[in-house]
PDB file of C-alpha atoms in Angstrom:
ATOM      1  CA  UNK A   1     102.471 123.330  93.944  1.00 79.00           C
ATOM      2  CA  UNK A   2     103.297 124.357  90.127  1.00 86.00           C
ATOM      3  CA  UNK A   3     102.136 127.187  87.978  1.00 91.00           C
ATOM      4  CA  UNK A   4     102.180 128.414  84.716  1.00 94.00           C
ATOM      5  CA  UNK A   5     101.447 132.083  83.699  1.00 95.00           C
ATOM      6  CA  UNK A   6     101.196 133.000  79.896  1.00 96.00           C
ATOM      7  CA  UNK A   7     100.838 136.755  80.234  1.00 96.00           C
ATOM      8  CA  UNK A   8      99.672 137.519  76.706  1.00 95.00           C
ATOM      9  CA  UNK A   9      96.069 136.557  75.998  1.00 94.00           C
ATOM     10  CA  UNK A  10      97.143 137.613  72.292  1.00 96.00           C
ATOM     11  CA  UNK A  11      99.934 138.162  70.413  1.00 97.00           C
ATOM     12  CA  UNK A  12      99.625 139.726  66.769  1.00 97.00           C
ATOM     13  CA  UNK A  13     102.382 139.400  64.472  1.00 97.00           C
ATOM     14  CA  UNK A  14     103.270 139.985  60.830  1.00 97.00           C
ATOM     15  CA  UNK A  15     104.199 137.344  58.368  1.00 97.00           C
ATOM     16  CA  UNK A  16     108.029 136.956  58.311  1.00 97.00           C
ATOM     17  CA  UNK A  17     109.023 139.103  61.546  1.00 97.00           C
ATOM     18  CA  UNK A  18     109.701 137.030  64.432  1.00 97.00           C
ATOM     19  CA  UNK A  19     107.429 135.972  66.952  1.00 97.00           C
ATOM     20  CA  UNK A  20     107.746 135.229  70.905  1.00 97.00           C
ATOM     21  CA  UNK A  21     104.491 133.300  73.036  1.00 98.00           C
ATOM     22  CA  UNK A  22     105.568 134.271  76.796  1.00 98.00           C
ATOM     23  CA  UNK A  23     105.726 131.486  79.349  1.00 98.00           C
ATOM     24  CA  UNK A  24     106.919 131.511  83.029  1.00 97.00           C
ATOM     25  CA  UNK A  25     106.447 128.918  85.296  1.00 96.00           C
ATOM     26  CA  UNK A  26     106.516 127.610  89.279  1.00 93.00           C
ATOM     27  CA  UNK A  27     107.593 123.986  90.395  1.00 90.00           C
ATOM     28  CA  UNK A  28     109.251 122.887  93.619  1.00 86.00           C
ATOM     29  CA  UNK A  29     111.589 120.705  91.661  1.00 83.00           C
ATOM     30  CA  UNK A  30     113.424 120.683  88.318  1.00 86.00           C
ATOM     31  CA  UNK A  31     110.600 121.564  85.789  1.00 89.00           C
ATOM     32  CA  UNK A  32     109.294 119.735  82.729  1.00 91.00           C
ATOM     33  CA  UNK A  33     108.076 122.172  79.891  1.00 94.00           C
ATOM     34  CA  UNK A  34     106.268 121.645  77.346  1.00 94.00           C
ATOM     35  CA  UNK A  35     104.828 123.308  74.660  1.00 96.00           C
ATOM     36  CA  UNK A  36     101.369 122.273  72.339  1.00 95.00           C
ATOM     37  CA  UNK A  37      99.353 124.479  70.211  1.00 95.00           C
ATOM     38  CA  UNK A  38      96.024 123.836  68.862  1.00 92.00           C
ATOM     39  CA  UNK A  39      94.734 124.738  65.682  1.00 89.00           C
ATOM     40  CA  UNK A  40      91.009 125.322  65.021  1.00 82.00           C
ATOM     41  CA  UNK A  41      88.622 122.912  65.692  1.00 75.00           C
ATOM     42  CA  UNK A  42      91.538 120.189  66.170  1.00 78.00           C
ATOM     43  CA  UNK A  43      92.916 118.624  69.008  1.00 81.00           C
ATOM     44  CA  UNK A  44      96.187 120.011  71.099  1.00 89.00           C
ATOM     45  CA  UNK A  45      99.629 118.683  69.166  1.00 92.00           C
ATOM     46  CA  UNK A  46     102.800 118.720  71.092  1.00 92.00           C
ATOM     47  CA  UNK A  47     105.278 121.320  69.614  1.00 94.00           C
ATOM     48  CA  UNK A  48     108.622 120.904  71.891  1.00 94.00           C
ATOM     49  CA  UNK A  49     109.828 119.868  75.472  1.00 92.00           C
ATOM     50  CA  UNK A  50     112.132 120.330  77.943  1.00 93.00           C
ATOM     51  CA  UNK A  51     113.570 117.965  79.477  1.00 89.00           C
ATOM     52  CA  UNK A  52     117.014 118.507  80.763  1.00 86.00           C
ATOM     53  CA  UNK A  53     120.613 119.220  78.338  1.00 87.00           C
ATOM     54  CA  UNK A  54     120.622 122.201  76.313  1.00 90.00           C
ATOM     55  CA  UNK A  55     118.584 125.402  77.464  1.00 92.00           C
ATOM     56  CA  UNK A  56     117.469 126.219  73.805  1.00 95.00           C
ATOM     57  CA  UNK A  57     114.769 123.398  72.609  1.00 95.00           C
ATOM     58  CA  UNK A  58     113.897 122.797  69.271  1.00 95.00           C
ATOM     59  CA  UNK A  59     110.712 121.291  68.178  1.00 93.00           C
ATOM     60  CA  UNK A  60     107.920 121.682  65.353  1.00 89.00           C
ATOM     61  CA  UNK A  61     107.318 123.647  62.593  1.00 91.00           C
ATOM     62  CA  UNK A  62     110.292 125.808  62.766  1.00 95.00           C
ATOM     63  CA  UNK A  63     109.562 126.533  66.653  1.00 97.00           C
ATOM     64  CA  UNK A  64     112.336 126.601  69.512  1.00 97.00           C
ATOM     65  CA  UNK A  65     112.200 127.634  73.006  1.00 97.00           C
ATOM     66  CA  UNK A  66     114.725 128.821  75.683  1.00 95.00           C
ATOM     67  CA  UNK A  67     114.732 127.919  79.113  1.00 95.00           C
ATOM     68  CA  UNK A  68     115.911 130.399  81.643  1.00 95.00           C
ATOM     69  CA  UNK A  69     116.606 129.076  85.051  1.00 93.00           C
ATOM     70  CA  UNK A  70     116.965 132.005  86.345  1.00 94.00           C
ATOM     71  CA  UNK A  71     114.086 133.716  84.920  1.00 95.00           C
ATOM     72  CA  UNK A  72     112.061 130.844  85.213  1.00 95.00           C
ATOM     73  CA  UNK A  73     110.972 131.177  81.762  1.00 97.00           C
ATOM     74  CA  UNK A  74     110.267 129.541  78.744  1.00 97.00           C
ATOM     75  CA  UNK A  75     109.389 131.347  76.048  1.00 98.00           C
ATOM     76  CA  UNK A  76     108.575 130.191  72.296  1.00 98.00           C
ATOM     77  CA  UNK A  77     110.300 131.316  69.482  1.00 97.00           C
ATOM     78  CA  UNK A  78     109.954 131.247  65.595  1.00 97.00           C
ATOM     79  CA  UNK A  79     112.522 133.338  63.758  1.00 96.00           C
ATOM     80  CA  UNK A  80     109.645 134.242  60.941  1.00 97.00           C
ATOM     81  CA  UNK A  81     106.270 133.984  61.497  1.00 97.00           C
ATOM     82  CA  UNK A  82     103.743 131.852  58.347  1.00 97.00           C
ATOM     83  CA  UNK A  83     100.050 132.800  58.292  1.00 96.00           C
ATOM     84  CA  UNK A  84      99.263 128.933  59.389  1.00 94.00           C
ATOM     85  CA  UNK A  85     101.319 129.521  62.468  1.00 96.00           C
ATOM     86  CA  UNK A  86      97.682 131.181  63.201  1.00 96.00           C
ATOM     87  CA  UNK A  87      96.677 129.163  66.048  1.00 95.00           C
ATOM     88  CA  UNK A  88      96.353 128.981  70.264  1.00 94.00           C
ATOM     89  CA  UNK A  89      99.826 127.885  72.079  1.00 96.00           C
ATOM     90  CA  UNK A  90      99.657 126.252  75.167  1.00 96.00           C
ATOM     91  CA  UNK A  91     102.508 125.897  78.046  1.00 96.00           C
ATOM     92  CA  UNK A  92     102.501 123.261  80.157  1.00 94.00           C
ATOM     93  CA  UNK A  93     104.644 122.458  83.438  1.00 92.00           C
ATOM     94  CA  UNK A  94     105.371 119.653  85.562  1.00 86.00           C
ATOM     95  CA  UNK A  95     107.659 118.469  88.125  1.00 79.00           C
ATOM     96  CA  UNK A  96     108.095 114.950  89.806  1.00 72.00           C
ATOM     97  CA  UNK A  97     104.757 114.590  90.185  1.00 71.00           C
ATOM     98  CA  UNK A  98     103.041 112.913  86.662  1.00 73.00           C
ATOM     99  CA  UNK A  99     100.038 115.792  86.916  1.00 79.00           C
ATOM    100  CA  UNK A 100     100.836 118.946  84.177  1.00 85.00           C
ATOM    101  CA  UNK A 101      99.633 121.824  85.031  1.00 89.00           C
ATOM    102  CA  UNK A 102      98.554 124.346  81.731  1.00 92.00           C
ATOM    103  CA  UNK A 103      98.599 128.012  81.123  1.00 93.00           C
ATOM    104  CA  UNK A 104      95.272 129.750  80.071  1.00 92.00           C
ATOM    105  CA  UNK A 105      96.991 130.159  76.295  1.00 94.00           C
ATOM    106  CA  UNK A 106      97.979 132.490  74.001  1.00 96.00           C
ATOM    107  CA  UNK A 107      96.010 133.320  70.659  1.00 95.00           C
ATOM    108  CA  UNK A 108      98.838 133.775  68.046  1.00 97.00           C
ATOM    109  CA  UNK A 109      97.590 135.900  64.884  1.00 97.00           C
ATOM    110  CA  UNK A 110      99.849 136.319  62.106  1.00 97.00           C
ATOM    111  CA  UNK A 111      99.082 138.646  59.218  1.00 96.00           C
ATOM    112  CA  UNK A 112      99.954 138.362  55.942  1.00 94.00           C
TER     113      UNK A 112
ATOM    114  CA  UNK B   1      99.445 104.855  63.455  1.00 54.00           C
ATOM    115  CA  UNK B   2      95.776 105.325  64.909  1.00 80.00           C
ATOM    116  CA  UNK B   3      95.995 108.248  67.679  1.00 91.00           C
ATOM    117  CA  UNK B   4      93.732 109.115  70.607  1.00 94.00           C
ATOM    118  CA  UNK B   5      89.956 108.726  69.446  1.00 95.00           C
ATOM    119  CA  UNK B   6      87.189 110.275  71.648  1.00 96.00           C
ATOM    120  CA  UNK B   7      83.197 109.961  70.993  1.00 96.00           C
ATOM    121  CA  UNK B   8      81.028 111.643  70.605  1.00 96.00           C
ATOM    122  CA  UNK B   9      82.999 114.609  68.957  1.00 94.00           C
ATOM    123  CA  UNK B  10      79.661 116.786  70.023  1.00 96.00           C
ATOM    124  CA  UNK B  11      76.779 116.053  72.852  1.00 97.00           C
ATOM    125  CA  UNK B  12      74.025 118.110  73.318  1.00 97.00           C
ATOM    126  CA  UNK B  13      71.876 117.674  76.653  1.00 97.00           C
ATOM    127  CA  UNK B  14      69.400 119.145  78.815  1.00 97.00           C
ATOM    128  CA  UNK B  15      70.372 119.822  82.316  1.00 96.00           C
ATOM    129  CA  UNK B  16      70.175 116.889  84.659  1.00 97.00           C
ATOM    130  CA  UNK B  17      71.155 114.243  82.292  1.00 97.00           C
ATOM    131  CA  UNK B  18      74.155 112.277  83.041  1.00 97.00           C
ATOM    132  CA  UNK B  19      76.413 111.649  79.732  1.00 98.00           C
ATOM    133  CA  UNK B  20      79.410 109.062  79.399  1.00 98.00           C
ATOM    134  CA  UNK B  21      82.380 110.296  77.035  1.00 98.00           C
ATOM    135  CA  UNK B  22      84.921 107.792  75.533  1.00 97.00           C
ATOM    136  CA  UNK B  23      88.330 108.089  74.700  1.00 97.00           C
ATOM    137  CA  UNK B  24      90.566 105.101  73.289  1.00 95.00           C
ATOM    138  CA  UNK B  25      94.059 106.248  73.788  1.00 94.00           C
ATOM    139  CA  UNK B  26      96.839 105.113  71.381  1.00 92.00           C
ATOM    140  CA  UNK B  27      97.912 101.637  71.898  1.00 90.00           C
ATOM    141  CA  UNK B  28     100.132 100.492  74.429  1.00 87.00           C
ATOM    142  CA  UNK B  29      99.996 103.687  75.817  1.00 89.00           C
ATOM    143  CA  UNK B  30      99.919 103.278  80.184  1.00 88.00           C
ATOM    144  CA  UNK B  31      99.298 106.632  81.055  1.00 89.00           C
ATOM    145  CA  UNK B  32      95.526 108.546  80.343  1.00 92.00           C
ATOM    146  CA  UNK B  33      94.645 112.067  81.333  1.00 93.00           C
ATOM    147  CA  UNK B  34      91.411 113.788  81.474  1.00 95.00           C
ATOM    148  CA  UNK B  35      91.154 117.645  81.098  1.00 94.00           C
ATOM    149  CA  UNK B  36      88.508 120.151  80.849  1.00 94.00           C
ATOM    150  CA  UNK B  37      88.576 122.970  78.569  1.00 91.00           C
ATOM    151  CA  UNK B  38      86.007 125.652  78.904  1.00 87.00           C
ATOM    152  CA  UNK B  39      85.166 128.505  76.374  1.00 77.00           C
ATOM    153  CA  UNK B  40      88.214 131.241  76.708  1.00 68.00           C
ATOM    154  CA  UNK B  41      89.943 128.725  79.430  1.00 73.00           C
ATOM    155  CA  UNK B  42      93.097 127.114  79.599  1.00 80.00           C
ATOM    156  CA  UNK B  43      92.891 123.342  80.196  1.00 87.00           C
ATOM    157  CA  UNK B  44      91.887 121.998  83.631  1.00 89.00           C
ATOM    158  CA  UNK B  45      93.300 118.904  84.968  1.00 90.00           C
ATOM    159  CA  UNK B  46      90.344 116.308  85.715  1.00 93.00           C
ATOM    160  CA  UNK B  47      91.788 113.043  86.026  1.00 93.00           C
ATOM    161  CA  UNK B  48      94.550 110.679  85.371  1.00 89.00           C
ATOM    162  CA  UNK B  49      94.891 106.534  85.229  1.00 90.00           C
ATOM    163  CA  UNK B  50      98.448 104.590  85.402  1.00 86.00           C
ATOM    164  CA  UNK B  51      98.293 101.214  84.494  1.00 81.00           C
ATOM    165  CA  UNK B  52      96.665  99.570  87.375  1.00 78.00           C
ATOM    166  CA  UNK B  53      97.619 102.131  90.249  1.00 82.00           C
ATOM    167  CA  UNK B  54      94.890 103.650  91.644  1.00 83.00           C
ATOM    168  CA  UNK B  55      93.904 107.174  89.371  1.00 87.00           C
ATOM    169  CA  UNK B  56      94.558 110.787  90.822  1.00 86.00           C
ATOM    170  CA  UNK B  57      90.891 112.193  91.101  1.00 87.00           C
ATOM    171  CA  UNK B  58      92.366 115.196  92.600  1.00 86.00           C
ATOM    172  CA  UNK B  59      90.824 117.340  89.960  1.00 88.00           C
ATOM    173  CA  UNK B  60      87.661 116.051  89.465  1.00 91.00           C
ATOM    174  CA  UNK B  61      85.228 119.280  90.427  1.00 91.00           C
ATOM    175  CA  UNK B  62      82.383 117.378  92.473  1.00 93.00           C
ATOM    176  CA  UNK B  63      81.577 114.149  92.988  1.00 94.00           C
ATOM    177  CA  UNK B  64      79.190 113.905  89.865  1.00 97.00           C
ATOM    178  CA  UNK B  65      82.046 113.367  88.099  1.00 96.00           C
ATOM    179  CA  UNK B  66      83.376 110.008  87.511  1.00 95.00           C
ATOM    180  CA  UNK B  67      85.902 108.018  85.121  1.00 95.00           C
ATOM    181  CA  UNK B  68      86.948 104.596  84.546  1.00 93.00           C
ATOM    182  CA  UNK B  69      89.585 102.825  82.693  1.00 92.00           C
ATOM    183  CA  UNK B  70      89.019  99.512  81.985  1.00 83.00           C
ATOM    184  CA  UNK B  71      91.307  97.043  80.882  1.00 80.00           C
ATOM    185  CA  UNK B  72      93.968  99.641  81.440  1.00 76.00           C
ATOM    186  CA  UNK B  73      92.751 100.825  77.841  1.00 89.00           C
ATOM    187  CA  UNK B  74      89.782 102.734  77.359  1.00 94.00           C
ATOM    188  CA  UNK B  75      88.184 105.072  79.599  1.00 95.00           C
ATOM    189  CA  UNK B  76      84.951 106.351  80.115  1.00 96.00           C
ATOM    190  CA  UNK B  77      84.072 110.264  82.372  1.00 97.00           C
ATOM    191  CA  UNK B  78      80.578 109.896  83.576  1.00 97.00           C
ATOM    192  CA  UNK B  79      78.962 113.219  84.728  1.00 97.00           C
ATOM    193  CA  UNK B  80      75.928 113.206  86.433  1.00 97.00           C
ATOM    194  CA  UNK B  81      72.839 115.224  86.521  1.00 97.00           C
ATOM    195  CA  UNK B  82      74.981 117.593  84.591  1.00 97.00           C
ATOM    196  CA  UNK B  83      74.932 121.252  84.852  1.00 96.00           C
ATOM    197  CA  UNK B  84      74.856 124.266  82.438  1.00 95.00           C
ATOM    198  CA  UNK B  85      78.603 125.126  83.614  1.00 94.00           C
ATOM    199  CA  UNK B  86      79.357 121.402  82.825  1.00 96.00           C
ATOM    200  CA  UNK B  87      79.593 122.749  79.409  1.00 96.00           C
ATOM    201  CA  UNK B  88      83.251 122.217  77.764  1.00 95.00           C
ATOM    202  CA  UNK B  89      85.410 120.760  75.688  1.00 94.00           C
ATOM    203  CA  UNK B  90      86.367 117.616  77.572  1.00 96.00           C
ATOM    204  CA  UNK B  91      89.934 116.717  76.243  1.00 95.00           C
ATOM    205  CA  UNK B  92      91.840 112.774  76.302  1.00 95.00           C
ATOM    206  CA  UNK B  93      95.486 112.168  76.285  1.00 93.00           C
ATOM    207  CA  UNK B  94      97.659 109.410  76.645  1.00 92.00           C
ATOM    208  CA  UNK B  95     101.386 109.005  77.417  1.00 89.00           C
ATOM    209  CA  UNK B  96     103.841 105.954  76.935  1.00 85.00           C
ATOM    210  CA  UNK B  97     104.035 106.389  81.093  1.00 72.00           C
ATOM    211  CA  UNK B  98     103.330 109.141  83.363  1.00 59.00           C
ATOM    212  CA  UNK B  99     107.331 110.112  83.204  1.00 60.00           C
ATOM    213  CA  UNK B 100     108.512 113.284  81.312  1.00 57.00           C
ATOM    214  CA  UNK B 101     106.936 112.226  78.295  1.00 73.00           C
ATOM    215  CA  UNK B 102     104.391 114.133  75.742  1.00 85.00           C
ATOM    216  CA  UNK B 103     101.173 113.694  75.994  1.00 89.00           C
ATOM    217  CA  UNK B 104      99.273 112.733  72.908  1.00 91.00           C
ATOM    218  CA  UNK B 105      95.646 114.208  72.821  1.00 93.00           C
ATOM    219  CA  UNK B 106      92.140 113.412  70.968  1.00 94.00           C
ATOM    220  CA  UNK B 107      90.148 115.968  69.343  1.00 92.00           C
ATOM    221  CA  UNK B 108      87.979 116.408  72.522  1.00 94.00           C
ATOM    222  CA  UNK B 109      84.063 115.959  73.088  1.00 96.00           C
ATOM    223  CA  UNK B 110      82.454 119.365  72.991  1.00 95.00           C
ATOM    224  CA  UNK B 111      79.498 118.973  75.757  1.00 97.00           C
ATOM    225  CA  UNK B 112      76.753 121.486  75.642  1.00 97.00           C
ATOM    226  CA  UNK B 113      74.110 121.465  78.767  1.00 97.00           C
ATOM    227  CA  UNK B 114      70.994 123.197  78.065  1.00 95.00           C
TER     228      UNK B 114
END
């Protein structure tokens, strides 16, 4: 069985400080982790993933996460935060099996 | 290039109705996943189709839920005699295969029962 557990229903930032969207995760195997955010009224859009090499991903926008074996994390990053970063962020996990399983989301705010 | 359409964007219904939502992933694409997002929710796995294999149905809620894929291209979830917690945003995505790669998702049907 996998999980995915995004702790933080919300997470309020201001413009230009740094921001972190929690993830941790459960798989049997090596994990697949992904991360998507979706902006209002649009569909999900795939930010980064990881796959296997280096622990620190870097995808979209400015965004990078780090995965922690030990921790079993993999938490997103952005070293400064832009008002359209405004949006929900998804994690998503999967091991050999093709089925990803999805966190409940995080609601990023950032304030100008 | 065109991505992963779904229609209708919206469908309104009364309770008991059975509805059919389309989604046309991106071309060439093998891999097709149904998911269920409800208000406040994180998505739900529904359903998934791999080229001709048989599909994982493994998250399909009850059995008045139903998808096809025909052609190995479009798909069609059928819900029947739908219900007022049927209600959702019922999300497509496609994959080049059902490997490690992204998935690529429409802009969803939002279903409202009444």
């Amino acid at each position: 069985a996998q999980s995915v557990a995004q702790p933080e229903d919300q997470v309020n930032v201001a413009e230009g400080n740094p921001l972190t969207v929690k993830c941790t995760y459960s798989v049997s195997g090596n994990p697949y982790l992904f991360w998507y955010v979706q902006y209002p009224n649009r569909g999900l859009q795939f930010l980064l993933k990881y796959i296997t090499g280096d622990n620190l991903v870097k995808g979209s926008y400015g965004f990078e996460a780090e995965f922690n074996k030990s921790q079993t994390s993999f938490h997103l990053k952005k070293p400064s935060a832009l008002v359209s970063d405004s949006a929900l962020y998804f994690c998503a996990v999967r091991d050999k099996e093709p089925k990803s399983t999805f966190g409940d989301g995080t609601t990023l705010t950032v304030k100008p | 290039g065109a991505g992963v359409s779904q229609s209708p964007s919206n469908k309104v219904t009364e309770k008991g109705k059975d509805v059919e939502l389309r989604c046309d992933p991106i071309s060439g694409h093998t891999a097709l996943y149904w998911y269920r997002q409800s208000l406040g929710q994180g998505l739900e796995f529904l359903i998934y189709f791999q080229g001709n294999s048989a599909p994982d149905k493994s998250g399909l809620p009850s059995d008045r839920f139903s998808a096809e894929r025909t052609g190995g291209s479009v798909s069609t979830l059928t819900i029947q005699r739908t219900q007022q917690e049927d209600s959702a945003v019922y999300l497509c995505a496609s994959s080049p295969e059902m490997g490690a790669d992204t998935q690529y998702f429409g802009p969803g049907t939002r279903l409202t029962v009444l």
